[in-house]
């Protein structure tokens, strides 16, 4: 480093050495404690080259932007290290300026200006915001940096593009738009998407840490409480850059900054965004019609050698579709082709959204406020999501601008009507013979188990009967902060942030007399939950530029506390099934307290970070954080997380040609240690026993009941938190006059001490307690991320852009406390996934189907060569990890028209289509099946997809095997939007600054070979990835919208 | 300026100082190991160890874990699983002898029993950490329970892992299953026998020393240690602690809960809430009147036939040569003539058949009360022993969705079982007279009890004929008679499969049963695609158990 400084000085020796000496002396005075060898050497250098002298003067003035004075602007005499920063009022005074010198004025986020002094002593400067991406100010934790200066891996979402999709939860906007971030969208309205950053490490908490202004939380649902259009900026810290958040950062950090007003605005800016439209279910499954269903039943009986007879289809040579259900107590007419149940429970559902925001600011105060109302009816009948939010952000300058006091406040209320979770699956396996309603207009059903109509509850009735259920959530979160400018360079900030959330849910389980297994009492269940979180952060920030050197140092302390309390109560026996009667006091049976809990956890931290750059050419950052967590015991409570990163703007070197095609090249590298202290529960270090009405009480005399307790969870006092070691190398290129941007990053994340419940420790031969969390082993994720953008305008008025991003990781388990671990064991036929050293986490494990035997049963490969087919013949049969995931965004505009097309996809991952257990096999014999069973084995169709039809599952055919493993690759047209902006003439005439209308469609098509409903799979947990067992149809949404600005 | 920095530093110091406390948070509502180290703690955990007798545990509850072993009867010749074939297809596969390691019933039962074993271990281990006080009775109860859970595992799976209280304390649950664990089971019952009081007073649900002795006798019986079994069981009989109730049916009614005949029972209790202490595992086993769900646990024709008598004695070798009149294939609106031949009166307290009074709910009307269809495997009968009697509302519990959670106790062992086990041991030791005496005590009660009345209550519901044996003749004949008596006395009480297995005649019995049953229900022949083989003497070790053990557990031969 010293070499470069010396070289730089030597180039300028002729003119400004005196100034330089002055600066050095000033610096020595100011930074008396930073006396180093460096400065001594600099002094020496300067003395040697002291042989010229030019007339010097003092220059002063004021620096401002459109909104008012700019504090902390750098004013430097070009080519020297003589520089100052502006004070609270934007004023500066700089001495020893040669009359023919050039002043360079720079400020983060603004275009740097060179001004000829030309002998003037007063120069006022108005700064212009730099809208180029490199100059964008990015919030990277407790500090801000310009994008071009960042040395870590920080991705940002283009919010303008992202909110074009009608998202409910802003996390959806990350999908396909940010490299390294995998977003799986849950199609149920109001359900949070699943976000994973850079592969799969932990199988415990995988949520990134969310920072919303001052609020810090791991609760992914918090994004349901924010209006996406209130968001100014969303940045994702993926590598060591996240280390400033230490023990919570190993899943990455998503930093959301909400909008604020500007100081000195001349008038309030109002924007109104509105859309309305409709959504409908798409990609509904192909099911058997009544005739096919009857044929399937008969063929199954025939194959089994059973008596071919059926309560509905008769005993003839071929099945006869009855005109009325036979042997049931109600008159119920059968539709000629039978009922296609998915149609009976889905609908075209209206959706609309209105957002109004207003911002303004005076010299000493500014605000942003917004209101939003969103309603998204669900594509399943009687489901939906409604949300109202309001946000108020404001900031005030007091005490001669020395103090800034501000707050962010977001209040949101939502109600999710989730319907009945089993309804869609029941629609797939309901007999096609059953009509939705009987001839009297009541719901039809299976009536009796011997009627041969299966056992699925009428899904239309399930949705209807759950229509009065609600899940209300009220959430208030935000922060208040005080920023004190202690000196020009030193700022103290204290932020107190909090979040209070209350849940209030009601679920009524109504009688279903039409069902073959009718429930005999109705039940009201109410749950109330209250969660509190607060964070108090205090930071001291020292920011100083001296000449070409820029230093930004921050130290801080922080305390976080999360606590909550909740209960669920249910009661049976309601006389009336009307919502007016739904009070716990109106039930007739003894109420049951299903659960009650209370928890608190805390985190206490000290941290510091230092960013240094020389001439914005060489960059270095070092960060250190110490965290102490209540979730662990003794010495394991605290740990220290260091990180370092460096960057080199190669293209700024003198040897780099100015006219090169690639006009900017930046190299960066980082190393950091990050933690994951979040655990699914409290007090996991000790054994916890609990009273349990349902599972521990007993009657010793046959009448009165004694209270008992059981070990509820096994503790692990040795538990330590997970640590990830993250290394990252990146290159950023800009070419063709900034038209082309390319970013390429290579990363390796080694996660050690993976926290997972050890189900092999508390296995099937153990106590019936929850397994302890243990440090299971180590996992490595290696990969690369590519982002490529090209944006241009032609002289003919076209502007267009292509943005492509691609992310890839390879996952490998490098250590494990046991030979292998198996995933979720609750599936029919046992665990589907297995994790073993040397393989990616959670691979599919089962038998290999090689074909059919002479009877049309699956033939399994003899893996161990012992000529016996049994459980020993299982092997690895697929991987849920994709080769890569990608997103493509195309934009174009011509005159008043604009359009954007957005694709997202995944390539090379397998999906275990567990749902086929119900749709392809006789798990529920009389229920409906997929049309895939039409290609079942028969003596004349031996090249079939499925084995011979049968009444029962034999030969282990639904135990994990390759039949269920499918290629999960897909390409989805996520969004297409066409907009038209009215000319200024028109919009001004009606009193607007801008007036745009648009049409857009979401999820327009999906190209995939996957046979399930949706290749986007939400996984149970990270030891059970890629298993499709919770289906919900995809919504296609069409909307018309307007954007108005006043 | 300096003061500001000073304030900041002061604040920093302040926060630093309180940080140690700040990161210590309490576990609200949780009992630590330490909090349990006293008499209250021992009682709490001990109650928890009893509570899982019904199978309901943190690992799951419901029919797969059921403590009353009802579905093991469906794997024997006593019962069909009931309902339609596709309903609970996993149990259908067990019934048709298609036993696979992935069957969730086997896993559910396995996990429930290990939960029980380790809840008992929790008590044993806790007592070992308390220095003050005498906990010998609690320790004996805990070891009795552990013995019971292990005995059940042993009966079902043959080769099982034994988890000791040391294993429990050291969290070493992954133990191998090299063979039977009879020694460990005996040790627990022996300890219980020497340390339990001879009476538990009003806490009739707790075992006393005689209970432990009877169980130890049964353990020896299962190992064919006839002499030891006989001496232990005779000791129980001669103690006078137990007696047969005058009314056989009272064992299954409110009146007989915790009667003098009950040696050890799961104390099922219904209550006004969700009846967590009711029989959740048997919730499917209600059919017939009142729209009850779900028509499971239907007795077989083979069992009905076993109640036929000639001169008041059972047809030991020929009971399947004639069939009790069967209404399979007959709808309720079609005429049906009831069986007129002589029958043991216990038949109509054991199975519900057409035209006969059904536990006070009126006439059993045949098909309309049967959930299964005519193409199904399940036949025309309903269970009775586990079903409420009319008016006994105190036994009627409802679960969360209103399903039945019966309060009828399930007898893991009742006195007539003790008598018949002793009789069996006596036969094998050549003491025919003792055997005859014990069998006749059981038959005498059946003979002298009140019989089920016809619908008009003017006389017996059927042609009941029952007499005592005058002698057994040969040992072989005695063996047959005792074994046959077990079936008709204890039918539909969850014992049959384990009896067939220990008599080592599963193959003959089950394969004959399939042939005989097909006579009245031709579907059965096509549906039982497998024979009972030697491997069926042990159930397969659940695959999930093997996988979670990392291969420490070994599969039983033949699977």
Coordinates of C-alpha atoms in Angstrom, one line a residue, chain A residues 151-391:
Chain A
X151 CA -16.1 -5.9 -1.4
X152 CA -18.5 -8.6 -0.2
X153 CA -21.2 -10.4 -2.0
X154 CA -24.2 -8.1 -1.8
X155 CA -27.1 -8.5 -4.3
X156 CA -29.8 -6.0 -4.6
X157 CA -33.3 -6.4 -6.0
X158 CA -34.5 -4.0 -8.6
X159 CA -37.6 -3.0 -6.7
X160 CA -39.1 -1.2 -9.7
X161 CA -39.1 -4.4 -11.7
X162 CA -39.9 -6.7 -8.7
X163 CA -43.1 -5.0 -7.7
X164 CA -44.5 -5.3 -11.2
X165 CA -45.5 -8.8 -10.2
X166 CA -48.5 -8.7 -7.9
X167 CA -46.7 -10.0 -4.9
X168 CA -48.2 -10.3 -1.4
X169 CA -45.0 -11.1 0.3
X170 CA -42.0 -9.1 -0.9
X171 CA -39.8 -12.2 -0.5
X172 CA -41.6 -13.5 -3.6
X173 CA -39.9 -10.6 -5.5
X174 CA -36.5 -12.2 -4.8
X175 CA -37.3 -15.2 -7.0
X176 CA -35.2 -15.4 -10.0
X177 CA -34.0 -11.8 -9.6
X178 CA -31.0 -12.3 -7.3
X179 CA -28.2 -14.7 -7.7
X180 CA -27.6 -17.2 -5.0
X181 CA -31.1 -16.8 -3.5
X182 CA -33.5 -19.7 -4.0
X183 CA -37.1 -18.8 -3.4
X184 CA -39.8 -21.4 -3.4
X185 CA -43.3 -19.8 -3.5
X186 CA -46.1 -21.3 -1.5
X187 CA -49.2 -20.9 -3.6
X188 CA -51.5 -20.5 -0.7
X189 CA -52.4 -16.9 -0.2
X190 CA -50.8 -15.5 2.8
X191 CA -48.2 -18.2 3.2
X192 CA -44.6 -17.1 3.3
X193 CA -42.2 -18.4 0.6
X194 CA -39.2 -20.4 1.5
X195 CA -35.9 -18.6 1.0
X196 CA -32.5 -20.3 1.0
X197 CA -29.3 -18.5 0.3
X198 CA -26.4 -20.3 -1.4
X199 CA -27.2 -24.0 -1.0
X200 CA -28.3 -26.0 2.0
X201 CA -26.3 -25.9 5.2
X202 CA -28.3 -26.3 8.3
X203 CA -31.3 -28.5 8.6
X204 CA -32.4 -26.4 11.5
X205 CA -33.5 -22.8 10.9
X206 CA -32.8 -21.9 7.3
X207 CA -34.4 -18.4 7.3
X208 CA -32.1 -15.6 6.6
X209 CA -32.0 -12.7 9.1
X210 CA -34.3 -9.9 8.1
X211 CA -33.3 -6.4 8.9
X212 CA -36.1 -4.0 8.2
X213 CA -34.8 -0.5 9.0
X214 CA -33.9 -1.1 12.7
X215 CA -36.0 -4.2 13.2
X216 CA -34.2 -7.5 13.2
X217 CA -36.0 -10.8 13.0
X218 CA -35.8 -14.3 11.7
X219 CA -39.5 -14.5 11.2
X220 CA -40.1 -14.9 7.5
X221 CA -43.7 -14.0 8.0
X222 CA -42.8 -10.4 8.8
X223 CA -42.6 -9.7 5.1
X224 CA -46.3 -10.5 4.9
X225 CA -46.8 -7.4 7.0
X226 CA -45.1 -5.0 4.6
X227 CA -46.5 -3.3 1.6
X228 CA -43.9 -4.1 -1.1
X229 CA -44.2 -0.7 -2.6
X230 CA -43.0 0.9 0.6
X231 CA -39.7 -0.7 0.1
X232 CA -36.9 1.5 -1.2
X233 CA -34.2 -1.1 -1.3
X234 CA -33.8 -4.8 -0.6
X235 CA -30.2 -6.1 -0.4
X236 CA -29.0 -9.6 0.3
X237 CA -25.7 -10.2 2.1
X238 CA -24.5 -13.6 1.1
X239 CA -21.0 -14.0 2.3
X240 CA -18.6 -12.5 4.9
X241 CA -20.4 -9.2 4.4
X242 CA -23.1 -10.7 6.6
X243 CA -20.6 -11.3 9.4
X244 CA -21.5 -8.0 11.0
X245 CA -24.6 -9.9 12.1
X246 CA -22.4 -12.7 13.6
X247 CA -24.3 -15.4 15.3
X248 CA -27.4 -15.0 13.1
X249 CA -25.8 -14.5 9.8
X250 CA -25.0 -17.9 8.4
X251 CA -28.2 -18.1 6.4
X252 CA -27.5 -14.7 4.9
X253 CA -29.1 -11.4 5.7
X254 CA -31.8 -9.6 3.9
X255 CA -31.8 -5.9 4.5
X256 CA -34.8 -3.9 3.7
X257 CA -34.9 -0.2 3.8
X258 CA -38.2 1.5 3.5
X259 CA -38.9 4.8 1.7
X260 CA -38.4 8.1 3.3
X261 CA -39.2 11.7 2.2
X262 CA -36.5 14.2 1.2
X263 CA -35.6 17.4 3.0
X264 CA -36.4 20.7 1.2
X265 CA -39.0 19.3 -1.2
X266 CA -41.0 22.0 -2.9
X267 CA -44.2 20.1 -2.7
X268 CA -45.6 16.8 -1.5
X269 CA -45.3 13.9 -3.9
X270 CA -48.2 11.6 -4.0
X271 CA -48.3 8.3 -5.8
X272 CA -51.3 6.1 -6.3
X273 CA -50.9 2.5 -7.5
X274 CA -53.9 0.4 -8.1
X275 CA -54.5 -2.9 -9.8
X276 CA -57.4 -5.3 -10.0
X277 CA -57.7 -8.6 -11.7
X278 CA -58.5 -12.2 -11.3
X279 CA -56.6 -15.4 -10.6
X280 CA -57.4 -18.9 -11.6
X281 CA -56.1 -22.3 -11.0
X282 CA -53.9 -23.8 -13.6
X283 CA -52.2 -27.1 -14.3
X284 CA -55.0 -29.1 -12.6
X285 CA -54.4 -32.8 -12.7
X286 CA -55.9 -35.3 -15.2
X287 CA -58.2 -37.6 -13.3
X288 CA -60.3 -40.6 -14.4
X289 CA -63.9 -39.9 -15.5
X290 CA -66.6 -42.2 -14.2
X291 CA -66.3 -44.8 -17.0
X292 CA -62.6 -45.0 -16.7
X293 CA -62.9 -45.2 -12.9
X294 CA -65.3 -48.1 -13.2
X295 CA -63.1 -49.8 -15.6
X296 CA -60.1 -49.3 -13.3
X297 CA -62.1 -50.9 -10.4
X298 CA -63.2 -53.8 -12.4
X299 CA -59.8 -54.5 -13.9
X300 CA -58.3 -54.4 -10.4
X301 CA -60.8 -57.0 -9.1
X302 CA -60.2 -59.1 -12.2
X303 CA -56.5 -59.0 -11.8
X304 CA -56.8 -60.0 -8.1
X305 CA -58.9 -63.0 -9.0
X306 CA -61.6 -61.5 -6.8
X307 CA -65.4 -61.5 -7.4
X308 CA -66.0 -58.7 -9.8
X309 CA -68.7 -56.8 -8.2
X310 CA -69.0 -53.2 -6.9
X311 CA -71.7 -51.5 -4.9
X312 CA -72.0 -48.8 -7.6
X313 CA -70.7 -50.3 -10.8
X314 CA -72.6 -53.6 -10.4
X315 CA -71.7 -57.2 -11.1
X316 CA -71.9 -57.3 -14.9
X317 CA -69.3 -57.9 -17.4
X318 CA -68.5 -54.2 -17.6
X319 CA -69.0 -51.5 -15.0
X320 CA -72.3 -49.6 -15.4
X321 CA -72.4 -46.0 -14.3
X322 CA -75.4 -45.6 -12.1
X323 CA -77.7 -42.7 -12.7
X324 CA -78.2 -42.3 -9.0
X325 CA -75.8 -43.4 -6.2
X326 CA -76.8 -46.9 -5.1
X327 CA -77.3 -48.0 -1.5
X328 CA -77.1 -44.5 0.0
X329 CA -79.8 -42.8 2.1
X330 CA -80.1 -39.7 -0.1
X331 CA -81.1 -39.3 -3.7
X332 CA -78.0 -38.2 -5.4
X333 CA -77.8 -38.1 -9.2
X334 CA -74.5 -39.0 -10.9
X335 CA -73.2 -36.8 -13.6
X336 CA -72.9 -38.7 -17.0
X337 CA -69.1 -38.4 -16.9
X338 CA -68.8 -38.1 -13.2
X339 CA -67.7 -35.1 -11.2
X340 CA -64.3 -33.5 -11.9
X341 CA -63.7 -32.5 -8.3
X342 CA -60.9 -29.9 -8.8
X343 CA -63.4 -27.8 -10.8
X344 CA -65.9 -28.0 -8.0
X345 CA -63.6 -26.3 -5.5
X346 CA -61.7 -23.8 -7.6
X347 CA -62.9 -20.5 -9.0
X348 CA -61.8 -17.4 -10.7
X349 CA -60.9 -15.3 -7.8
X350 CA -60.8 -11.5 -7.8
X351 CA -57.7 -9.7 -6.6
X352 CA -57.0 -6.0 -6.1
X353 CA -54.6 -3.7 -4.4
X354 CA -54.5 -0.1 -3.7
X355 CA -51.4 1.8 -2.4
X356 CA -51.3 5.5 -1.8
X357 CA -48.1 7.1 -0.5
X358 CA -47.2 10.7 0.2
X359 CA -43.8 12.2 1.0
X360 CA -42.6 15.7 1.7
X361 CA -39.9 17.5 3.6
X362 CA -38.9 20.9 4.9
X363 CA -35.5 22.1 5.9
X364 CA -35.6 20.3 9.2
X365 CA -38.2 17.6 8.8
X366 CA -39.3 15.0 6.3
X367 CA -41.8 12.2 6.2
X368 CA -43.1 9.3 4.1
X369 CA -46.5 7.8 4.7
X370 CA -48.5 5.2 3.0
X371 CA -51.7 3.2 3.2
X372 CA -52.3 0.0 1.4
X373 CA -55.2 -2.4 1.1
X374 CA -54.8 -5.7 -0.6
X375 CA -57.3 -8.4 -1.2
X376 CA -56.4 -11.6 -2.8
X377 CA -59.2 -14.1 -3.0
X378 CA -57.9 -17.7 -3.1
X379 CA -58.4 -19.9 -6.1
X380 CA -59.9 -22.5 -3.8
X381 CA -63.5 -21.5 -2.8
X382 CA -63.8 -19.4 0.4
X383 CA -60.1 -18.9 0.9
X384 CA -58.3 -15.7 0.7
X385 CA -56.0 -13.1 2.1
X386 CA -56.7 -9.5 3.1
X387 CA -54.2 -7.0 4.4
X388 CA -54.3 -3.4 5.4
X389 CA -51.0 -1.6 6.2
X390 CA -50.0 1.9 7.0
X391 CA -46.5 3.2 7.3

